[in-house]
Short mmCIF file of C-alpha atoms in Angstrom, two decimals:
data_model
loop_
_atom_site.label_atom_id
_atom_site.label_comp_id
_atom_site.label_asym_id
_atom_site.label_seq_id
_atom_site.Cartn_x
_atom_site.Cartn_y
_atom_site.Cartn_z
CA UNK A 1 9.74 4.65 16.69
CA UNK A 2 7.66 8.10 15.72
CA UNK A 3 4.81 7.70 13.26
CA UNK A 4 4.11 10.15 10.54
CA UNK A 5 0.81 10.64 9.55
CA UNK A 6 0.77 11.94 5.80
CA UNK A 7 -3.17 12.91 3.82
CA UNK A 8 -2.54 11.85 0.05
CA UNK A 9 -2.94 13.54 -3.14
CA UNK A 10 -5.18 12.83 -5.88
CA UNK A 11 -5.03 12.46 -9.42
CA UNK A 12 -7.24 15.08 -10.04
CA UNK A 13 -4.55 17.14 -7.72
CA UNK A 14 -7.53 17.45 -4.84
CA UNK A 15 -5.90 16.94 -1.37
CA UNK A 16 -9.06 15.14 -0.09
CA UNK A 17 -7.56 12.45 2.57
CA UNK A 18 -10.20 10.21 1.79
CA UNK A 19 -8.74 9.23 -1.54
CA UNK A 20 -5.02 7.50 -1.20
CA UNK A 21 -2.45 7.24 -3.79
CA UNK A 22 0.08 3.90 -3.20
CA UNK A 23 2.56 4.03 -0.31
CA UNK A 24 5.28 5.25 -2.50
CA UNK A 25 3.80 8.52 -3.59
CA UNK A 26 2.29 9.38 -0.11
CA UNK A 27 6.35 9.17 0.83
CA UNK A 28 7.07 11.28 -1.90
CA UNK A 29 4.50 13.64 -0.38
CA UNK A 30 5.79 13.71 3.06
CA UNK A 31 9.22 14.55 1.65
CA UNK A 32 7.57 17.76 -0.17
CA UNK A 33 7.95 20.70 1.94
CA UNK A 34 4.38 21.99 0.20
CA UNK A 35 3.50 23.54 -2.67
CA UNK A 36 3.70 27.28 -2.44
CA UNK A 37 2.79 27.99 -6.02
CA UNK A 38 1.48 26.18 -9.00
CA UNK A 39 4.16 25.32 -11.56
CA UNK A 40 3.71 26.47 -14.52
CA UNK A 41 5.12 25.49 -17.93
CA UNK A 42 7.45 23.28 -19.72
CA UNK A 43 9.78 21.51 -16.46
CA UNK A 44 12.59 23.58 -15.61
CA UNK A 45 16.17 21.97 -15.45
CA UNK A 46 15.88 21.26 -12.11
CA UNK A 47 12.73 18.70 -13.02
CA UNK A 48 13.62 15.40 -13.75
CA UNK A 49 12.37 13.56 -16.38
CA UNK A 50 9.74 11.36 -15.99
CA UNK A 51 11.96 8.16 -16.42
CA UNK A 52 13.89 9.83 -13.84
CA UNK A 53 11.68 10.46 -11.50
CA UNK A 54 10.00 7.12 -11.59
CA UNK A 55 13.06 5.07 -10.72
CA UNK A 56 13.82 7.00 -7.58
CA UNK A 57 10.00 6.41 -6.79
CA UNK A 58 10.57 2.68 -7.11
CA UNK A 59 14.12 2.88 -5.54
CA UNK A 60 12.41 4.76 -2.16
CA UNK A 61 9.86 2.21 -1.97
CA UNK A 62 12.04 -0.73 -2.09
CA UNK A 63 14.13 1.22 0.88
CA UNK A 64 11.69 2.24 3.17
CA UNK A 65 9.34 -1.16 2.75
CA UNK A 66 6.63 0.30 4.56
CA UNK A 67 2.88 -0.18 3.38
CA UNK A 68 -0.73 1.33 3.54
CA UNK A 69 -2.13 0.95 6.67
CA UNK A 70 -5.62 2.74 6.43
CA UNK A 71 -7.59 4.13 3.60
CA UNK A 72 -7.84 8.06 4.97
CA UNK A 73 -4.45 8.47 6.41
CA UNK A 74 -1.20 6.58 5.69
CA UNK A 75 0.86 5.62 8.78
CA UNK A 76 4.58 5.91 7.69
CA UNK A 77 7.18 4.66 10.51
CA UNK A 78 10.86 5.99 10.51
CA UNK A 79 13.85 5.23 12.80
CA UNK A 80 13.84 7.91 15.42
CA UNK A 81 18.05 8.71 14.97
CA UNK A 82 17.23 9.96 11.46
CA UNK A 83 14.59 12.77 10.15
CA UNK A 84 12.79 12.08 6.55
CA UNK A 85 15.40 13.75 5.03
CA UNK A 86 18.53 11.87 6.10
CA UNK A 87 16.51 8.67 6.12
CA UNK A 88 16.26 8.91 2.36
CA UNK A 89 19.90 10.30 1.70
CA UNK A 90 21.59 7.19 0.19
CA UNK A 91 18.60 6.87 -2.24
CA UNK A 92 18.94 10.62 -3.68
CA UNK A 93 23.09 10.28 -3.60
CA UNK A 94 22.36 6.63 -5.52
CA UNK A 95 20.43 8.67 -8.39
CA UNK A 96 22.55 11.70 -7.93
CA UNK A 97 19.69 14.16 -7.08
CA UNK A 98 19.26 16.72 -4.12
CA UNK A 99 16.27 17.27 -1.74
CA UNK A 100 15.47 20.41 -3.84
CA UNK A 101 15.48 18.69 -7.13
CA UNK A 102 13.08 16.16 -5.42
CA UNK A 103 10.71 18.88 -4.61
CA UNK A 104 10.59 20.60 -7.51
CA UNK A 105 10.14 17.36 -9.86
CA UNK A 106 7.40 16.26 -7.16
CA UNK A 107 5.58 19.87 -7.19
CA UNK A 108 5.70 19.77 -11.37
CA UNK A 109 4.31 16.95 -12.04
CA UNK A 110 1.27 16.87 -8.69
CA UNK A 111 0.02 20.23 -10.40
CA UNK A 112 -0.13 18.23 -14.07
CA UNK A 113 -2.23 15.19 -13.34
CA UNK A 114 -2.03 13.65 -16.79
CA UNK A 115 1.38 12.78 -16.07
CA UNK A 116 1.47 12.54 -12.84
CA UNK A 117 -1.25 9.84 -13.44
CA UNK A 118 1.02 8.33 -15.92
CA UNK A 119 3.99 8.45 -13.34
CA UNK A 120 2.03 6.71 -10.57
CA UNK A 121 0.79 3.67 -13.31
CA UNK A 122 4.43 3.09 -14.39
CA UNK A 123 5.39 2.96 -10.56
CA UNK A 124 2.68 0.48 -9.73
CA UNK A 125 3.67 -1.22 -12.99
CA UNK A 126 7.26 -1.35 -12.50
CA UNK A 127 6.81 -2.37 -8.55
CA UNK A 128 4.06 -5.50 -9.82
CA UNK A 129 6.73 -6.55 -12.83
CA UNK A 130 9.85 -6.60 -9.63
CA UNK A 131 7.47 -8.96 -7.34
CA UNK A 132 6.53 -10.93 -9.90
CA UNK A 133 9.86 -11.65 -10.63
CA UNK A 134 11.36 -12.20 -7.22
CA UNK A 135 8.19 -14.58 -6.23
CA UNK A 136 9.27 -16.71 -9.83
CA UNK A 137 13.36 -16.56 -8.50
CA UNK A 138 13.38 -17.43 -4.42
CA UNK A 139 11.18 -14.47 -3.87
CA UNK A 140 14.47 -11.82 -3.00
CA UNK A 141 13.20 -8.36 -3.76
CA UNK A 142 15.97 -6.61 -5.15
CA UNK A 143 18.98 -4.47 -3.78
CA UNK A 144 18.84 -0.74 -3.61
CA UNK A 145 22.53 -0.91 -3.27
CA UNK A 146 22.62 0.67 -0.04
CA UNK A 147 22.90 -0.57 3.51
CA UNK A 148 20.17 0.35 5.83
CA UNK A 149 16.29 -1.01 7.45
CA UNK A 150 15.15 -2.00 4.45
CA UNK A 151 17.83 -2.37 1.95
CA UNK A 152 16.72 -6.38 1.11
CA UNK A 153 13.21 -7.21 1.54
CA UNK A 154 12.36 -10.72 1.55
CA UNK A 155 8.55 -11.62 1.37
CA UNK A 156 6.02 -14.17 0.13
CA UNK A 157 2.27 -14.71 -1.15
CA UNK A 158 0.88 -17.20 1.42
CA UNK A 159 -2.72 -16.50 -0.40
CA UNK A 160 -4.62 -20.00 -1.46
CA UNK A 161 -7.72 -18.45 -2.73
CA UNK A 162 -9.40 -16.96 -6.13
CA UNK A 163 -7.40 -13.75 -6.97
CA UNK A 164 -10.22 -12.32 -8.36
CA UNK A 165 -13.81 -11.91 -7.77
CA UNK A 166 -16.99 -10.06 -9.74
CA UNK A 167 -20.09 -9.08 -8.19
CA UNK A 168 -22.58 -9.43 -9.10
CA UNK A 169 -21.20 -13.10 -10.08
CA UNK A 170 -22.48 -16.45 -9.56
CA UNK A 171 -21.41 -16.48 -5.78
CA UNK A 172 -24.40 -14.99 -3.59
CA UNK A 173 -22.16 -13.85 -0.78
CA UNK A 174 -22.21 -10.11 -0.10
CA UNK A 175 -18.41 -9.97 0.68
CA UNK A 176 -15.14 -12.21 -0.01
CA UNK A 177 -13.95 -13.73 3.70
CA UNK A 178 -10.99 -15.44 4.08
CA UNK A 179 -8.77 -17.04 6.95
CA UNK A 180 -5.23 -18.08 6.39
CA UNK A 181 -3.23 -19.88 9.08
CA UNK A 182 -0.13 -17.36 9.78
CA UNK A 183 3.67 -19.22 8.78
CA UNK A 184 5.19 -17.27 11.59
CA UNK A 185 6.11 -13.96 13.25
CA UNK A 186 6.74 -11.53 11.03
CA UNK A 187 4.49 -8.51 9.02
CA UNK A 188 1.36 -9.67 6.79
CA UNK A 189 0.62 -7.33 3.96
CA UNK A 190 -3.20 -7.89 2.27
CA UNK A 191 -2.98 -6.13 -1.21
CA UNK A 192 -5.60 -6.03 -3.54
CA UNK A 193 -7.18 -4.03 -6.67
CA UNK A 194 -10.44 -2.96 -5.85
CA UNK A 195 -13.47 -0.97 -7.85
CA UNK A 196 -16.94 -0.28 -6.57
CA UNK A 197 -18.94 1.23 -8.65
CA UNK A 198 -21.62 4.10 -7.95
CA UNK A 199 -24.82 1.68 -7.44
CA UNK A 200 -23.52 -1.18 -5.22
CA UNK A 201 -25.62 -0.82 -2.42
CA UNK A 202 -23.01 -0.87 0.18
CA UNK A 203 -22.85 1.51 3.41
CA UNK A 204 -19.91 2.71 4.88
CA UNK A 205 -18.12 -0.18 2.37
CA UNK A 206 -14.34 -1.35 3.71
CA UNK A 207 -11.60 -3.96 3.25
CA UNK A 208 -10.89 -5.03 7.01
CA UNK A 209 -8.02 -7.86 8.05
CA UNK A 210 -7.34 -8.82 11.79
CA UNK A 211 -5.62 -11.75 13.40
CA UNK A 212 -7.30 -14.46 15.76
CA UNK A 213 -5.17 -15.64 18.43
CA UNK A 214 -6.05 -18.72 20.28
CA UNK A 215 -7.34 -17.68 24.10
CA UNK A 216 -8.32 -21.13 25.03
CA UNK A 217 -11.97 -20.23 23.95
CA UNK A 218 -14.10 -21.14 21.03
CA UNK A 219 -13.97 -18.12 19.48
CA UNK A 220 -10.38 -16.69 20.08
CA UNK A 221 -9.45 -13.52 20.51
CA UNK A 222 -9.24 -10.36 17.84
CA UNK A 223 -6.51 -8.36 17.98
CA UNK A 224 -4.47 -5.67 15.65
CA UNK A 225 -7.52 -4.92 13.55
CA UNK A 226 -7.34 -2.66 10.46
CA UNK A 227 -9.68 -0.57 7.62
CA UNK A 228 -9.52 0.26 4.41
CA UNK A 229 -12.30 2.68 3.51
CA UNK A 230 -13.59 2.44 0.09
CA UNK A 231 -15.29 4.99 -2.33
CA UNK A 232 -18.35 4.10 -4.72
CA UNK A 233 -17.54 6.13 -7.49
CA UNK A 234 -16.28 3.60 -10.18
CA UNK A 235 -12.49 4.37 -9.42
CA UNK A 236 -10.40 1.33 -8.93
CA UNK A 237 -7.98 2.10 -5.93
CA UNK A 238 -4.88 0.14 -4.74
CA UNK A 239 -5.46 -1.33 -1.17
CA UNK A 240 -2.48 -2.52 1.05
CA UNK A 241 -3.30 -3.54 4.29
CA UNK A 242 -0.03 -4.38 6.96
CA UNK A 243 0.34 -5.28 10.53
CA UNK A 244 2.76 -7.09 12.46
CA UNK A 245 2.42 -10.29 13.79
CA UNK A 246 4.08 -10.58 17.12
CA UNK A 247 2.48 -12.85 19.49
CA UNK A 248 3.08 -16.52 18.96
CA UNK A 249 -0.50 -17.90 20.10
CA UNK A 250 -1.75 -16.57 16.67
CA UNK A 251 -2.88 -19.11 14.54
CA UNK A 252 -4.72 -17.10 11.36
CA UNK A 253 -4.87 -13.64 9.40
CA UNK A 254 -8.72 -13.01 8.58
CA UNK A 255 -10.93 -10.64 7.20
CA UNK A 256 -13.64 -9.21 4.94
CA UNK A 257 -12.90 -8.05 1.16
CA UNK A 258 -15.99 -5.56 0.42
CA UNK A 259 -17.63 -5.66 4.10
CA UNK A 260 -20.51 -3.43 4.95
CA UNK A 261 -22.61 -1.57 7.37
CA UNK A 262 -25.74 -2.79 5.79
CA UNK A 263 -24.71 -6.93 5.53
CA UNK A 264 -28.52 -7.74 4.95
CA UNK A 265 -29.51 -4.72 2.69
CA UNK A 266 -31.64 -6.39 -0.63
CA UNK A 267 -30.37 -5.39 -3.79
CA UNK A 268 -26.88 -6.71 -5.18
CA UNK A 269 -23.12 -5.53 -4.86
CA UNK A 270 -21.80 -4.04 -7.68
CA UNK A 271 -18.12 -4.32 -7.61
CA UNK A 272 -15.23 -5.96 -9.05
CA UNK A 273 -11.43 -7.44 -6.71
CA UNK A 274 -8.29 -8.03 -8.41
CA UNK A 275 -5.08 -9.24 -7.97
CA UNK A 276 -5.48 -10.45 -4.34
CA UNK A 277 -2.55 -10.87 -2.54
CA UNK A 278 -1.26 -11.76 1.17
CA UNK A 279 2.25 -10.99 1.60
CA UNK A 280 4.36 -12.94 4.51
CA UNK A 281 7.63 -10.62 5.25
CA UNK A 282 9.67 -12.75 8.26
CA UNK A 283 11.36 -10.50 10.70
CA UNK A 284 15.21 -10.70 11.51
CA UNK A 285 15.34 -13.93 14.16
CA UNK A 286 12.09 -15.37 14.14
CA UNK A 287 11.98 -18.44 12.53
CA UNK A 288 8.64 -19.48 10.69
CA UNK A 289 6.39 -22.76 11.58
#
């Protein structure tokens, strides 16, 4: 496999790769050959409408099933037989759209935030409303209708904790840890809501997950650990966290939910979690414990 790395773009329309959008739009990015000029105007008739252009958003994400991986740069795998285009053709044919038309509609609305804020919410919406709704009926994402890597997505929330936590709050801890004993081989997605506001007291604040395989020692071993950087500026930013679990001596997913340079700083955290979620995704032939 070849890995893409891809920067993400901002509401505000600032290219800072410090700030990520969801998984979705930073494949919608990587599929824009660039901006060479500002669009201007009402949409031409090669920009598809909003409604449009959000279902082909949720249609690509369902078919390439691939999440966030850090919070500066998004790590997007594809099969190495088929470029970004091709990879994506049934999707476009299903909706009856060309690359171009893509491009344009993505370059409109990225250089008119207001809706391209909108866009993104109704995406994040619309993909929250879908899992809900296959977790509540055997947990079968649904069909995009055409064959390929990702075309049915099966997953589940294995997460046993609060889904929600406030700091300051009545707990004293500094951070939220957790450790979950892993069902089987197979990828483990941590997704969560999270806002930290300008005077938490944090440095160099993050959302880290890693698994601990048993070594024969007391500790066990670390291995596949991975960062989500966050911002103090009041924003509230989707996290998604994957990695694939491959070695069978692992016995639990862990990590640290607003972790921090400074663990024994005085002063309190000032932050809010939401909507905490760890996803179990079982790969083709490996059975679960």
């Amino acid at each position: 496999m070849r890995f893409l790395l891809v920067c993400a773009l901002t509401l505000s329309g600032d290219k800072s790769p410090g700030i990520t959008f969801s998984a979705i739009l930073l494949i919608a990015a990587l599929l824009s050959a660039g901006c060479s000029s500002h669009p201007q105007g009402p949409p031409g008739k090669d920009v598809m409408r909003q409604s449009e252009f959000i279902d082909l958003l949720v249609d690509m994400h369902y078919y390439e099933g691939i999440y966030t991986v850090t919070g500066s740069v998004t790590t997007t795998i594809f099969t190495p037989e088929q470029d970004t285009i091709d990879y994506y053709s049934p999707v476009f044919e299903r909706h009856g759209v060309t690359r171009e038309i893509f491009r344009k509609s993505l370059d409109y609305y990225s250089f008119h935030p207001p809706q391209f804020e909108m866009i993104y919410n109704r995406v994040i919406d619309e993909l929250n409303r879908k899992l809900a709704e296959a977790e509540m009926t055997g947990r079968e994402m649904p069909d995009t209708g055409q064959d390929g890597p990702s075309a049915q997505i099966v997953r589940r929330n294995i997460w046993d904790l609060e889904s929600s936590y406030m700091f300051p709050g009545p707990d004293t801890n500094r951070f939220v840890s957790f450790s979950i004993p892993v069902v089987g081989l197979g990828t483990y997605t941590f997704s969560a809501q999270v806002r930290l506001k300008e005077d938490d007291i944090a440095e160099n604040p993050r959302v880290s997950i890693w698994f601990l395989q048993d070594d024969g020692t007391e500790e066990g071993y670390i291995q596949e650990f991975r960062t989500f950087t966050l911002r103090k500026d009041g924003r509230t930013r989707q996290v998604d966290i994957s990695s694939d679990l491959l070695h069978p001596d692992v016995t639990h997913v862990q990590g640290r939910v607003l972790d921090m340079t400074n663990r024994y700083a005085e002063g309190e955290r000032s932050a809010e979690i939401q909507n905490i979620r760890l996803y179990y995704q079982q790969m083709p032939d490996f059975d679960e414990r």
